[in-house]
Coordinates of C-alpha atoms in Angstrom, one line a residue:
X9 CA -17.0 24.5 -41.3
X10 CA -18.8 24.9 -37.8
X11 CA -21.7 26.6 -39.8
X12 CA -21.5 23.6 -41.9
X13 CA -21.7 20.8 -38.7
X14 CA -24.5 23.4 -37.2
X15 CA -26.8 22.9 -40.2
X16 CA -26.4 18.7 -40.5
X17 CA -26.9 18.5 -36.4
X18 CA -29.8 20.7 -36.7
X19 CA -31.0 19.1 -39.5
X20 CA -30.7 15.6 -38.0
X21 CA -32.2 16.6 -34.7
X22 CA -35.0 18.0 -36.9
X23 CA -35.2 14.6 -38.8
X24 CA -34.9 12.6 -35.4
X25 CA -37.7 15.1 -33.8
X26 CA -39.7 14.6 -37.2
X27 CA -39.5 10.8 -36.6
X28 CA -40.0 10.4 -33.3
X29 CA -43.0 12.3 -33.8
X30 CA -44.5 9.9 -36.1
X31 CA -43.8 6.9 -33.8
X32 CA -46.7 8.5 -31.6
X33 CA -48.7 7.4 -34.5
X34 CA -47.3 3.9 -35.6
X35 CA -46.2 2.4 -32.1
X36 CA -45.1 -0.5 -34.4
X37 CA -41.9 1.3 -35.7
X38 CA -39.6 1.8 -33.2
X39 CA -36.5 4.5 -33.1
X40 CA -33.9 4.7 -30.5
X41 CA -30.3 6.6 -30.9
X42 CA -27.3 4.7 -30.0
X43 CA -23.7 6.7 -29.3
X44 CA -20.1 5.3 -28.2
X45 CA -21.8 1.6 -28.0
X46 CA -24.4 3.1 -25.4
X47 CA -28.5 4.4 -25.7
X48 CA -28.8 8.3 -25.4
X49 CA -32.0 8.3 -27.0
X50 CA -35.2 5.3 -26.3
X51 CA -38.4 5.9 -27.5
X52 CA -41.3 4.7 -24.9
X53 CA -42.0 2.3 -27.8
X54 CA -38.7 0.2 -28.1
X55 CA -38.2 0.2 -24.4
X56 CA -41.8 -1.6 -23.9
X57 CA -40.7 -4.2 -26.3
X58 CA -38.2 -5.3 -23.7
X59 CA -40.8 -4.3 -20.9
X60 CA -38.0 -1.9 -19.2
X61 CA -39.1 2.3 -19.0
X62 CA -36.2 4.5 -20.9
X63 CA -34.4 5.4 -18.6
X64 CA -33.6 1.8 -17.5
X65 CA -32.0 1.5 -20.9
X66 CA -30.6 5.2 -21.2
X67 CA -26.8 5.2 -20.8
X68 CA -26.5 1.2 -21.3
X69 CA -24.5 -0.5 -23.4
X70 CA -27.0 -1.4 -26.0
X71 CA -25.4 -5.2 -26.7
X72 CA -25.9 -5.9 -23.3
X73 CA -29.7 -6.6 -24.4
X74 CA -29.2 -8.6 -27.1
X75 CA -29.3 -12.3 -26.6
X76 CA -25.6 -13.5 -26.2
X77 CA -26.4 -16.3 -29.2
X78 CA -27.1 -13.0 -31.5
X79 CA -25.0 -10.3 -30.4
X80 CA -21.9 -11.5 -33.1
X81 CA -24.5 -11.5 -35.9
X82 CA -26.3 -8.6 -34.6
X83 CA -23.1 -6.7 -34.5
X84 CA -21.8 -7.8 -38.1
X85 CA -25.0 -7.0 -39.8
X86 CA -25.2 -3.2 -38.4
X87 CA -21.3 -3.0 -39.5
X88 CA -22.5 -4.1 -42.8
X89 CA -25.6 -2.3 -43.1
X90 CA -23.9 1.2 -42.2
X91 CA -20.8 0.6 -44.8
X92 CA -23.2 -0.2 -47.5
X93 CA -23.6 -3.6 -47.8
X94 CA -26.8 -4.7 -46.7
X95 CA -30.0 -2.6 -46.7
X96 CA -32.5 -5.5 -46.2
X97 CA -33.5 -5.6 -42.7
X98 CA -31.5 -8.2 -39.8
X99 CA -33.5 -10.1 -37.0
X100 CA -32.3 -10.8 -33.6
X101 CA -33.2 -11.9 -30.2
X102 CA -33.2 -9.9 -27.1
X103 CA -33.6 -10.7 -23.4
X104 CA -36.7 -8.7 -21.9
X105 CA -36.7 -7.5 -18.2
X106 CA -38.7 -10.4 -17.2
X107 CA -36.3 -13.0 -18.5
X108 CA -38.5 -13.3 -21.8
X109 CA -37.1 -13.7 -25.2
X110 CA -38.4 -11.3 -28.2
X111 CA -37.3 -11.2 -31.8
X112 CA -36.8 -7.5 -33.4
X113 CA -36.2 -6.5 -37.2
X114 CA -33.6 -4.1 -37.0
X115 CA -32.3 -1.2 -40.0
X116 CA -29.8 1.5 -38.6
X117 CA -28.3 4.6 -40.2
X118 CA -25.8 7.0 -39.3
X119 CA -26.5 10.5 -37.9
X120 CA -25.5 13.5 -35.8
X121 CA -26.8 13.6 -32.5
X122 CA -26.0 16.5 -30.6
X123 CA -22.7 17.3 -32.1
X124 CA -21.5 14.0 -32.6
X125 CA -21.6 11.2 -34.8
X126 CA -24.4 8.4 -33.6
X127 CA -26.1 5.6 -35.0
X128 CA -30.1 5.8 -35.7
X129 CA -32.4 2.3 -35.3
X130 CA -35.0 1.4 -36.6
X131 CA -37.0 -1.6 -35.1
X132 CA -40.0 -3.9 -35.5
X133 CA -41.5 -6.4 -32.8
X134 CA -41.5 -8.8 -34.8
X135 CA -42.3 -11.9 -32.0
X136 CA -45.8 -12.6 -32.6
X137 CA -44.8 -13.2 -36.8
X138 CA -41.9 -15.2 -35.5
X139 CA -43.8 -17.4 -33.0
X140 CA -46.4 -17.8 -36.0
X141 CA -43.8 -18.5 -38.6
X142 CA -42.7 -21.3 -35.7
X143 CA -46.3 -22.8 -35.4
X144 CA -47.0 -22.7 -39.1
X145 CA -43.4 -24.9 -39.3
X146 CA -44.6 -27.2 -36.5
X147 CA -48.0 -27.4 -38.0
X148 CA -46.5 -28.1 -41.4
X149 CA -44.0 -31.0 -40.0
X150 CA -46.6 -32.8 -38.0
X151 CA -49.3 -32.6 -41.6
X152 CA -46.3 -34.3 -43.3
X153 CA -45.8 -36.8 -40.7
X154 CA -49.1 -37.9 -40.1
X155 CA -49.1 -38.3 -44.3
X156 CA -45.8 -39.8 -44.5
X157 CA -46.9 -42.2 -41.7
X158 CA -50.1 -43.4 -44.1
X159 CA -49.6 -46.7 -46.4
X160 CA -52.0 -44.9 -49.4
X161 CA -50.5 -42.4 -51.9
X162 CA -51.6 -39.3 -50.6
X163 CA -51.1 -36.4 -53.7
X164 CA -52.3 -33.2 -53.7
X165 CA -53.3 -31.2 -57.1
X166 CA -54.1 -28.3 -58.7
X167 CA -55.9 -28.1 -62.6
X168 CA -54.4 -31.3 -62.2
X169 CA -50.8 -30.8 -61.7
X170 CA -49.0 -32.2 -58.3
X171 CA -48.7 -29.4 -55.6
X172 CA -47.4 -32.2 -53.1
X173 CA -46.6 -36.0 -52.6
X174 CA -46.0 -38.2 -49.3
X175 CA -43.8 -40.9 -49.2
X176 CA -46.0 -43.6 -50.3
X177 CA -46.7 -42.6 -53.4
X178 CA -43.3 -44.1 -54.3
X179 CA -44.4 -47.6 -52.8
X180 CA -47.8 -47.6 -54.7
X181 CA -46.4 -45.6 -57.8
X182 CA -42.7 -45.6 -57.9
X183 CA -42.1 -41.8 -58.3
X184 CA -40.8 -40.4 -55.5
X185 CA -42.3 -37.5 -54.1
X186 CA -39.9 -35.0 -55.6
X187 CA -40.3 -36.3 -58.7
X188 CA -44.1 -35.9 -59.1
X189 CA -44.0 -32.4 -57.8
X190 CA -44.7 -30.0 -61.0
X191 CA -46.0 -32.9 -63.2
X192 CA -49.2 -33.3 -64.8
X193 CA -50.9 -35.8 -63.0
X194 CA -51.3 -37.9 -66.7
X195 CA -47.6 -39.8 -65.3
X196 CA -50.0 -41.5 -63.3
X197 CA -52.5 -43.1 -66.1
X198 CA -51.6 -45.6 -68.8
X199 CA -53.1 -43.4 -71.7
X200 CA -54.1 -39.9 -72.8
X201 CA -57.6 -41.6 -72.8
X202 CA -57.5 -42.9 -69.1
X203 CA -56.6 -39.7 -68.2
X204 CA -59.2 -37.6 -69.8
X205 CA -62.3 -39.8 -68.9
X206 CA -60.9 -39.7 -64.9
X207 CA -60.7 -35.8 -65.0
X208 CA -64.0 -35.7 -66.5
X209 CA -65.5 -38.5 -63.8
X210 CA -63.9 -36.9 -60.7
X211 CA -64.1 -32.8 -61.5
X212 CA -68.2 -33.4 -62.9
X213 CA -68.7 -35.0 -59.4
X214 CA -66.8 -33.0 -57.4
X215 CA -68.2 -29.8 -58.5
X216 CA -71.5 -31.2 -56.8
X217 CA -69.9 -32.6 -54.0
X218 CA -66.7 -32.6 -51.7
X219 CA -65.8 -36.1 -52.1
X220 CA -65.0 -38.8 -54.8
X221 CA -64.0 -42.4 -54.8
X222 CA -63.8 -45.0 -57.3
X223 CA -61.5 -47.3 -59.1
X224 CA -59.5 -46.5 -61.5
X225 CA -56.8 -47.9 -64.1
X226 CA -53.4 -46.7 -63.2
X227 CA -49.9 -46.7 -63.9
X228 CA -46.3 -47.2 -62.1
X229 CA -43.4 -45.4 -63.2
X230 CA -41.8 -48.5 -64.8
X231 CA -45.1 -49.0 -66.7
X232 CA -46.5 -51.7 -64.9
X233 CA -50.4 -51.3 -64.9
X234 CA -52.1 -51.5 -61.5
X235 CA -55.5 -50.4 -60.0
X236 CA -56.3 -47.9 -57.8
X237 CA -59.1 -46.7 -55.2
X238 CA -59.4 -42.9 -56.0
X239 CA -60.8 -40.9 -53.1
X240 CA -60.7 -37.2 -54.0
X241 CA -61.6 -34.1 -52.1
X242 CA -61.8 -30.2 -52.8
X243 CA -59.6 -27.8 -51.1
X244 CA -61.6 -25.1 -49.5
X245 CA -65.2 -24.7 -50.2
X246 CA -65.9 -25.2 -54.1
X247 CA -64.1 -26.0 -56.9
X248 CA -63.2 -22.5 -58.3
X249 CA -59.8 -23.2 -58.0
X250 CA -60.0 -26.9 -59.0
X251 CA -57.3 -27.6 -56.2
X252 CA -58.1 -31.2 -54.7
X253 CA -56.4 -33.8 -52.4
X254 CA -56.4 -37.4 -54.0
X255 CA -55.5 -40.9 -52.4
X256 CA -54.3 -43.8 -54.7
X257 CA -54.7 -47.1 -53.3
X258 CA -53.3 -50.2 -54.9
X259 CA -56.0 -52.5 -55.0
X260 CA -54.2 -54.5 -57.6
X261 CA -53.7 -57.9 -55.9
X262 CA -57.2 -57.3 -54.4
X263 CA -59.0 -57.0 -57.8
X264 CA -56.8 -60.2 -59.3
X265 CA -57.9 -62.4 -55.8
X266 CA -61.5 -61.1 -56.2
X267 CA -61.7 -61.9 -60.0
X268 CA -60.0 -65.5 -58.9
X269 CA -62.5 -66.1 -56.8
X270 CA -65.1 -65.1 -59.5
X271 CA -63.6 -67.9 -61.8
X272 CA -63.7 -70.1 -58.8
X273 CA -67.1 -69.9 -58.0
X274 CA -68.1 -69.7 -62.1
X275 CA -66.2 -73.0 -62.5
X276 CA -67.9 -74.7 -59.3
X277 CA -71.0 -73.7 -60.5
X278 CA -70.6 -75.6 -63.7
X279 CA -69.3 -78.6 -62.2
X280 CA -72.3 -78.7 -59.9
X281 CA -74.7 -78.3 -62.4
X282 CA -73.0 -81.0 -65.0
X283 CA -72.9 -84.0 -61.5
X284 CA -76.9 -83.2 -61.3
X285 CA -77.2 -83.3 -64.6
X286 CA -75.1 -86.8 -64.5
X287 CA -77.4 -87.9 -60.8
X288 CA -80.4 -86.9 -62.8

């Protein structure tokens, strides 16, 4: 039996060794060796994450570096993680020497450590993907308010099929945005007809240049027919992927005040003309 214990505790120490070696190479894993709740074993590595040397962490208890709001979760996923249950890796917070919070991706394992049963992390700085993750989000929110804030239909499309849809588009269409997304964009044309010619006219034009506009016959949800102005624009630098950004712009009452006004002046005109003819 001690023979037994002898081989595994030299075997893990081998394995730990093995490991610890290869960290000298990949500084982006990081090991340390965690026994009775404390650190017996840092690697240069892990410590820096936390800017503290080793043997500022060595003998600690290793929850007292997590951040309070994670050490419950922290401490349920490792229980989890060595009975089985998990195997993808956890995330939490910890509190850095200087005050600073970093994230780390965590996976643990059990093993023998001289003699006695231990636990083995594995960790990844993984601050600079979180605060990226963050920005991305921010970025993200603040694209959809400033579209959400605009009064046109603002849709985006790829081989014509919605990828996205503000707000709007329910005021000028009737769909709302959740609705269009995964549709062809023909729900938003009276016919098959309409649709075809308006692919034809914006993709011809847009494969010689960036941006499109024109009117264009258009249908609501409810079937009403309106009229839109259609400015489109590629995504990225050609059209390879035929992904473009398209505003809709009811121009509806416009077009029926402009063409009043036509039938205004067309009338006047042939009153004038008939009161010369009458002076004459």
């Amino acid at each position: 039996m001690k023979d037994r214990e002898r081989k595994v505790n030299t075997f893990s120490e081998e394995l730990f060794s093995l490991r610890s070696k290869m960290q000298e190479e990949s500084p982006h894993d990081i090991i340390y060796v965690v026994q009775d709740g404390k650190f017996r074993f840092v690697h240069p590595h892990f410590a820096a994450v936390g800017k503290y040397r080793e043997d500022e962490m060595l003998g600690k208890e290793s929850l007292q570096f997590i951040h309070p709001d994670d050490r419950d979760a922290a401490r349920r996923n490792a229980v989890k993680m060595l009975k089985g249950e998990i195997t993808a890796p956890y995330e939490f917070r910890i509190i850095a020497k200087d005050g600073s919070v970093r994230w780390v991706q965590e996976t643990i394992h059990p093993i023998v450590y001289r003699g006695k049963r231990a636990v083995q992390g594995d960790a990844m700085d993984v601050t600079a993907q979180k605060e990226a993750a963050d920005r991305l989000r921010e970025l993200e929110a603040l694209q959809q308010s400033i579209l959400d804030a605009l009064p046109i239909a603002v849709i985006g499309m790829q081989n014509r099929r919605v990828d996205f849809a503000n707000h709007a588009v329910e005021d000028v269409f009737g769909w709302k945005p959740q609705e269009l997304v995964g549709q062809s964009s023909r729900v938003l044309y009276r016919n098959d007809e309409d649709f075809e010619k308006i692919g034809r006219d914006v993709y011809r034009v847009l494969k010689k240049q960036r941006t499109y506009k024109a009117e264009f016959p258009c249908q609501r949800k409810d079937g009403e027919r309106i009229v839109c102005l259609l400015s489109a624009s590629i995504v990225g630098e050609t059209l390879r992927g035929k992904h473009i950004i398209a505003t809709y712009e009811d121009i509806t009452e416009r077009k029926r005040a402009e063409e009043a006004l036509a039938k205004s002046e067309k009338k006047l005109k042939e009153v004038l003309k008939i009161y010369r003819k009458k002076g004459a």
